[in-house]
Tab-separated table of C-alpha atoms in Angstrom:
chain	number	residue	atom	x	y	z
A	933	UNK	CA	14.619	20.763	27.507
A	934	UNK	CA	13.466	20.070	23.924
A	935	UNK	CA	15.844	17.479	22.412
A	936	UNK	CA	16.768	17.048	18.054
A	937	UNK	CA	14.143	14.147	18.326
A	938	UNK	CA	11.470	16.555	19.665
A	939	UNK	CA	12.327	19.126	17.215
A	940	UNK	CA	12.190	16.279	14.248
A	941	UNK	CA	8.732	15.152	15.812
A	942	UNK	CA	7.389	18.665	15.916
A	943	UNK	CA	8.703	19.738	12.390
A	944	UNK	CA	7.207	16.857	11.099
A	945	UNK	CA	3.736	16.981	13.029
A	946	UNK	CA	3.282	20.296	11.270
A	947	UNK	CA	4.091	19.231	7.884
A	948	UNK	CA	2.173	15.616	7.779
A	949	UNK	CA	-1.335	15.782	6.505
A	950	UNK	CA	-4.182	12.873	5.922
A	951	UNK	CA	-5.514	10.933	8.914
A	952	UNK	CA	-5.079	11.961	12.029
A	953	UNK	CA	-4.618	8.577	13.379
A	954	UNK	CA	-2.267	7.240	10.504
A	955	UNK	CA	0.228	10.623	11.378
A	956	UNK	CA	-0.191	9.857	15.105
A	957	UNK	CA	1.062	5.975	14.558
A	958	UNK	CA	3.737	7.513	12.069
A	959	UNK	CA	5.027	9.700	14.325
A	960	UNK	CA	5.246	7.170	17.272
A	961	UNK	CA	7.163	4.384	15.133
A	962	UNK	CA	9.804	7.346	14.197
A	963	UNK	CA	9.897	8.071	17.945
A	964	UNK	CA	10.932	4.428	18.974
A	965	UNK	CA	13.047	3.972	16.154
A	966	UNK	CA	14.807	6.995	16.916
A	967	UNK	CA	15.694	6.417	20.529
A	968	UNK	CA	17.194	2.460	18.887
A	969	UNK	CA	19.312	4.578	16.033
A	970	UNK	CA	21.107	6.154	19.154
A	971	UNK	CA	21.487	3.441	21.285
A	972	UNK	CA	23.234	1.515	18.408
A	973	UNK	CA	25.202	4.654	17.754
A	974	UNK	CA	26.061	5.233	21.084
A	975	UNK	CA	27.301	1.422	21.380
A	976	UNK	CA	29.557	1.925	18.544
A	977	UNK	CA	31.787	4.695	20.900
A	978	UNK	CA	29.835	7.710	19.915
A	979	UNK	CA	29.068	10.777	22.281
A	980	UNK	CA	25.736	11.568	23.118
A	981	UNK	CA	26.185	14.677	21.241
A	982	UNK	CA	27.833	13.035	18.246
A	983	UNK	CA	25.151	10.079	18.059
A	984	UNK	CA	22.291	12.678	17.699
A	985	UNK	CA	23.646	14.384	15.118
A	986	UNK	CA	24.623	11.254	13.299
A	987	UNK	CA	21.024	10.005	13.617
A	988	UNK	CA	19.567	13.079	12.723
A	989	UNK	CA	21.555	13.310	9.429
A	990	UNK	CA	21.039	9.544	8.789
A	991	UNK	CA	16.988	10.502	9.285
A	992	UNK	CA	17.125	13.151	6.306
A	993	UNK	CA	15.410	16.030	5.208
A	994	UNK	CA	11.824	16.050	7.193
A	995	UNK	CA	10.264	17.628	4.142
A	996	UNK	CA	11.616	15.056	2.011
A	997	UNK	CA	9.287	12.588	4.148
A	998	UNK	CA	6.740	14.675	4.422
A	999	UNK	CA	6.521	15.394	0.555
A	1000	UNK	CA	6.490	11.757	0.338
A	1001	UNK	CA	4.184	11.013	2.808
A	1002	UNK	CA	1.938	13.815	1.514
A	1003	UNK	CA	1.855	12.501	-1.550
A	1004	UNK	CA	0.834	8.968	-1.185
A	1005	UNK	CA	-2.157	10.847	0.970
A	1006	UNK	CA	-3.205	12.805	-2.270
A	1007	UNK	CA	-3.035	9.596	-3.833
A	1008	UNK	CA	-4.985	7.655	-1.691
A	1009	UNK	CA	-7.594	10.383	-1.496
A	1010	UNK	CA	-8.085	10.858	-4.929
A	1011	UNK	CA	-8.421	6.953	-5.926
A	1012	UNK	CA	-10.930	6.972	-2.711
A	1013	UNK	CA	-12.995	9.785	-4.884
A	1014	UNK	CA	-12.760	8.301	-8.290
A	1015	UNK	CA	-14.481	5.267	-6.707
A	1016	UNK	CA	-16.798	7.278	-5.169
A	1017	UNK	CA	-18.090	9.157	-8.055
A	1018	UNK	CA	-18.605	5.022	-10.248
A	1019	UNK	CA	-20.137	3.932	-7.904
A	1020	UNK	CA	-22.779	7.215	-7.979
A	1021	UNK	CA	-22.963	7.268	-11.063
A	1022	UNK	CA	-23.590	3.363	-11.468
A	1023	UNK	CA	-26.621	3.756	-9.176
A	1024	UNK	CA	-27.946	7.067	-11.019
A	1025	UNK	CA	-28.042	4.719	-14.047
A	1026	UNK	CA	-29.303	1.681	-12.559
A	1027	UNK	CA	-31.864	4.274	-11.013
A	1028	UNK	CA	-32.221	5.635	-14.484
A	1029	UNK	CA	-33.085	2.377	-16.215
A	1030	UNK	CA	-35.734	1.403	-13.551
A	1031	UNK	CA	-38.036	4.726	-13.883
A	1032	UNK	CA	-37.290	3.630	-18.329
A	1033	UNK	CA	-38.717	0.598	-17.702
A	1034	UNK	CA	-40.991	1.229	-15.043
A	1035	UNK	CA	-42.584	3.701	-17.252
A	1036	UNK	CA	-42.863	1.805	-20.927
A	1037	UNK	CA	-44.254	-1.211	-19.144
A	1038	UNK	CA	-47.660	-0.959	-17.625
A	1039	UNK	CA	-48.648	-4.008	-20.302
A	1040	UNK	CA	-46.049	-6.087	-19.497
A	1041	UNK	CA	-46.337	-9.365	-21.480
A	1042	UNK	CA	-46.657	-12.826	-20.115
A	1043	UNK	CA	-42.705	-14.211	-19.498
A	1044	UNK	CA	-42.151	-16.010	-22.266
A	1045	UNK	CA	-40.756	-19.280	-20.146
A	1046	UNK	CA	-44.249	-19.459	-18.867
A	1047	UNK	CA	-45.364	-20.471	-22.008
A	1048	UNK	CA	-42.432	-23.150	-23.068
A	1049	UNK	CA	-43.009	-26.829	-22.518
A	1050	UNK	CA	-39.887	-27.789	-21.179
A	1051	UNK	CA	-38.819	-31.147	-22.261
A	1052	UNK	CA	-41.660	-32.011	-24.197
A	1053	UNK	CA	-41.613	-31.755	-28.072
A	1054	UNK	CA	-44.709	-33.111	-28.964
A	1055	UNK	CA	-47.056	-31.584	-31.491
A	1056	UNK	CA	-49.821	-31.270	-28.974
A	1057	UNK	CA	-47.189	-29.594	-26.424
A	1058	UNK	CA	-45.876	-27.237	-29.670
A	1059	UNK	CA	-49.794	-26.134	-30.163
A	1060	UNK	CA	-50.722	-25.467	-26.446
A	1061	UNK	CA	-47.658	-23.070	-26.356
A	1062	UNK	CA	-48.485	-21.523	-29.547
A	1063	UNK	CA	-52.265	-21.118	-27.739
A	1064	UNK	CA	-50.320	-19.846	-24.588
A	1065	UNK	CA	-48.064	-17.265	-27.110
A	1066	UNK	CA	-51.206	-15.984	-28.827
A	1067	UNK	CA	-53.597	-15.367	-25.963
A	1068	UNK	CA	-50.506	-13.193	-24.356
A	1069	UNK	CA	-50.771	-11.149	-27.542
A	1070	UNK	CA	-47.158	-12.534	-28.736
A	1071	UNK	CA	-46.957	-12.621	-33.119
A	1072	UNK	CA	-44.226	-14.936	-34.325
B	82	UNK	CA	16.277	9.348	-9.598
B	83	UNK	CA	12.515	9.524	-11.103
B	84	UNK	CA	9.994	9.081	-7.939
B	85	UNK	CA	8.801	6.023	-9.740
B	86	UNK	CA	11.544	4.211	-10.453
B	87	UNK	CA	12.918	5.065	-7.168
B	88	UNK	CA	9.874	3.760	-5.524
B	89	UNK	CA	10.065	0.427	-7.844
B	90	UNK	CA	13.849	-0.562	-6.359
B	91	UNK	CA	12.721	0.610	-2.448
B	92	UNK	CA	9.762	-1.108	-2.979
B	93	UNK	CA	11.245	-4.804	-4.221
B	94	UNK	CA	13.968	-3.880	-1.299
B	95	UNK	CA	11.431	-3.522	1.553
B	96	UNK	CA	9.609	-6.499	0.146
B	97	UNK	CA	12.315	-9.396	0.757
B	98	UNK	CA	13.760	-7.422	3.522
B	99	UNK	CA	10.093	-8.343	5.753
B	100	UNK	CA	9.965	-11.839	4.953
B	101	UNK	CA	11.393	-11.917	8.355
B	102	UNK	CA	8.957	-9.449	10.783
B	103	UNK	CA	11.096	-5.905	11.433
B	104	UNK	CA	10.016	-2.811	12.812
B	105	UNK	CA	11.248	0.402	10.157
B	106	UNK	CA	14.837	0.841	12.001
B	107	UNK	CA	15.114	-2.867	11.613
B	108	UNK	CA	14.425	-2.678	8.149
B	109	UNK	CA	16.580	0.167	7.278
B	110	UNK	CA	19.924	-1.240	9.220
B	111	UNK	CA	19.262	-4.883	7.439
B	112	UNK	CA	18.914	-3.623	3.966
B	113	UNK	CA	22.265	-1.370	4.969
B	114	UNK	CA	24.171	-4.231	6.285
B	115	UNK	CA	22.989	-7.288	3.572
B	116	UNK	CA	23.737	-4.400	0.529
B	117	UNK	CA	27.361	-3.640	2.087
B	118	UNK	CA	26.790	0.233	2.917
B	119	UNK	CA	25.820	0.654	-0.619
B	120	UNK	CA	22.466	0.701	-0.080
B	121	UNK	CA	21.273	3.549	2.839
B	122	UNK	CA	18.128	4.849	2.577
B	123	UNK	CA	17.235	7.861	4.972
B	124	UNK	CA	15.216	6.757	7.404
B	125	UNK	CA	12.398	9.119	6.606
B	126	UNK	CA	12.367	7.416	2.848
B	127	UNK	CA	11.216	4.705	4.509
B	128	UNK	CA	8.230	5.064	7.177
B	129	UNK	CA	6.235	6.333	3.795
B	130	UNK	CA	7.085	3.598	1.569
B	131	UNK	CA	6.286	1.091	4.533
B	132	UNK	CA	2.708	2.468	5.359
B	133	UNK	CA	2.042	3.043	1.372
B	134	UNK	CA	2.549	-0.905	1.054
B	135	UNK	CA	0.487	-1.858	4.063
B	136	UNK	CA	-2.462	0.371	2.633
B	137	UNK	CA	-1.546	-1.730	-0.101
B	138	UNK	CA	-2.217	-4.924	1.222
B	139	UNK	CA	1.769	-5.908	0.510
B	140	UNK	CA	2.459	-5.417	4.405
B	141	UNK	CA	0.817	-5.677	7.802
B	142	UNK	CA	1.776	-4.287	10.865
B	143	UNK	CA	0.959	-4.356	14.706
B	144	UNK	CA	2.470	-3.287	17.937
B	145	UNK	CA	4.049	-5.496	19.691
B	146	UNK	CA	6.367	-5.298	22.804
B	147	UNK	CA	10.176	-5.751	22.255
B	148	UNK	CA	12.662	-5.245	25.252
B	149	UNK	CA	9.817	-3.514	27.289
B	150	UNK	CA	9.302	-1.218	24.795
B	151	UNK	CA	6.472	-0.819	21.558
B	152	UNK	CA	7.762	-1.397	18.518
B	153	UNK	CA	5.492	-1.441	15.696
B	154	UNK	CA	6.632	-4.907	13.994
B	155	UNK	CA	5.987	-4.915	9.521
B	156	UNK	CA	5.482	-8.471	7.841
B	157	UNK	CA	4.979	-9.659	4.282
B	158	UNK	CA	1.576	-10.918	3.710
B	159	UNK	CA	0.487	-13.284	1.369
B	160	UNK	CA	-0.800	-10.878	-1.339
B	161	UNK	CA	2.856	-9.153	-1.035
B	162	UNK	CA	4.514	-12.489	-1.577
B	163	UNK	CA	3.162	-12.935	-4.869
B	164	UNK	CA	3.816	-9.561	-6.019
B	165	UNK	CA	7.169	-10.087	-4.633
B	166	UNK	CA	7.737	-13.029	-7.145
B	167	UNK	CA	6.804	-10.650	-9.743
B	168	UNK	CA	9.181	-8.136	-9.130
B	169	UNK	CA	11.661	-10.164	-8.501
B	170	UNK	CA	11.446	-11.578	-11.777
B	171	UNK	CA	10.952	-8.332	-13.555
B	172	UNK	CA	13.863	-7.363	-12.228
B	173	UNK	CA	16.093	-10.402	-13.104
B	174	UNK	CA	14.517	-9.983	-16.822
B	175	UNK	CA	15.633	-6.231	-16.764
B	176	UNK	CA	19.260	-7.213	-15.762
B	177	UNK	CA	19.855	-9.867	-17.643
B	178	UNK	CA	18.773	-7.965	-21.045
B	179	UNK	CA	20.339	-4.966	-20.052
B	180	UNK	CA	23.880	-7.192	-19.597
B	181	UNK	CA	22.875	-8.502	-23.480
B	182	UNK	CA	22.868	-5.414	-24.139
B	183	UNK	CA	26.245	-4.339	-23.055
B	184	UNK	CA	27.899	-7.365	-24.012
B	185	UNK	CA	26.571	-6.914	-27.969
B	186	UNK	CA	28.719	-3.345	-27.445
């Protein structure tokens, strides 16, 4: 015989969307919790009858929780998708900028920290870098 | 009671209620009991607002076994601690100016 609880779990099943295994775990903690809310009631003097309806009211309106529930879902979803689409669109750009460069570069010039004397400031070390600068075709 | 705003109080409720670990009836009786009856949530306003914070990072949960039976058993984490302390005092600030208010009347 189906009992309140079943007909909560059911009612709710039905309404719940998002992840199959986040509505299975939701569904089990309202189960267990359930079954406490009437032992508590029915250790306060209540019928079996009377505890069930008492928990049952206490529990709400399922499509109050299910709005709710449904809701965060959308929420999640949607900040899942926004994500999605940066990060696409970061690696069409990236992409973007590599085929830019990739094609305006065939003559790409010597890097200019080959050419720097670190450390050194002597004249002689300030003319072989200005030798190295104008044999890569670099005009100051 | 704007969904926001209702969120906000359930949220800074749920928060200082699972400093101690609770499964959701747990959390809904203590929050009952420590408020004096003034505060009872319907149980379904809960189980939402608990698995919202966990995706959050504010809560974890596990099953665990309690008098033979699974329970799944909520606990602040460290990340829900601080925010916690934030609340908290965003909520003293809102009181206390609110009472300023009133009082200049």
């Amino acid at each position: 015989m189906r009992t309140a609880k079943d007909q909560l779990l059911d009612e709710l099943a039905s309404s719940l969307r998002g992840p199959r295994r986040a509505r299975r775990r939701l569904l089990a903690e309202i189960d267990e919790d359930f079954e406490d809310a009437l032992r508590a009631e029915r250790a306060a003097g209540l019928s079996a009858r009377s505890a069930e309806a008492e928990v049952l009211a206490r529990f709400g309106c399922p499509d109050d929780m299910a709005e709710r529930w449904n809701g965060d879902q959308a929420e999640r979803r949607g900040a899942i998708r926004r994500n999605a689409v940066l990060v696409v669109l970061a690696a069409v750009i990236a992409g973007a900028l590599g085929v830019t460069q990739y094609a305006t570069g065939t003559n790409s010039p010597v890097p200019r920290s080959k050419c720097i004397q670190t450390g050194e400031n002597s004249a002689r070390a300030r003319a072989e870098t200005d030798a190295c600068r104008a044999s890569a075709g670099f005009a100051d | 009671m704007a969904r926001e705003q209702f969120s906000g109080h359930l949220d800074l409720l749920l928060l200082t209620a699972l400093q101690k670990p609770r499964h959701g009836y747990g959390v809904i009786e203590h929050v009952r009991r420590v408020s004096g009856g003034r505060f009872d949530y319907p149980y379904g306003t809960v189980y939402p607002a608990l698995h919202r914070l966990e995706a959050d990072g504010l809560l974890r949960s596990r099953w665990r076994e309690v008098d033979g039976r699974r329970r799944r058993i909520y606990e602040i984490t460290c990340r829900g601690k601080t925010a916690l302390a934030g609340r908290r005092r965003e909520w003293e600030q809102f009181t206390s100016t609110v009472a300023a208010v009133l009082e200049q009347a």
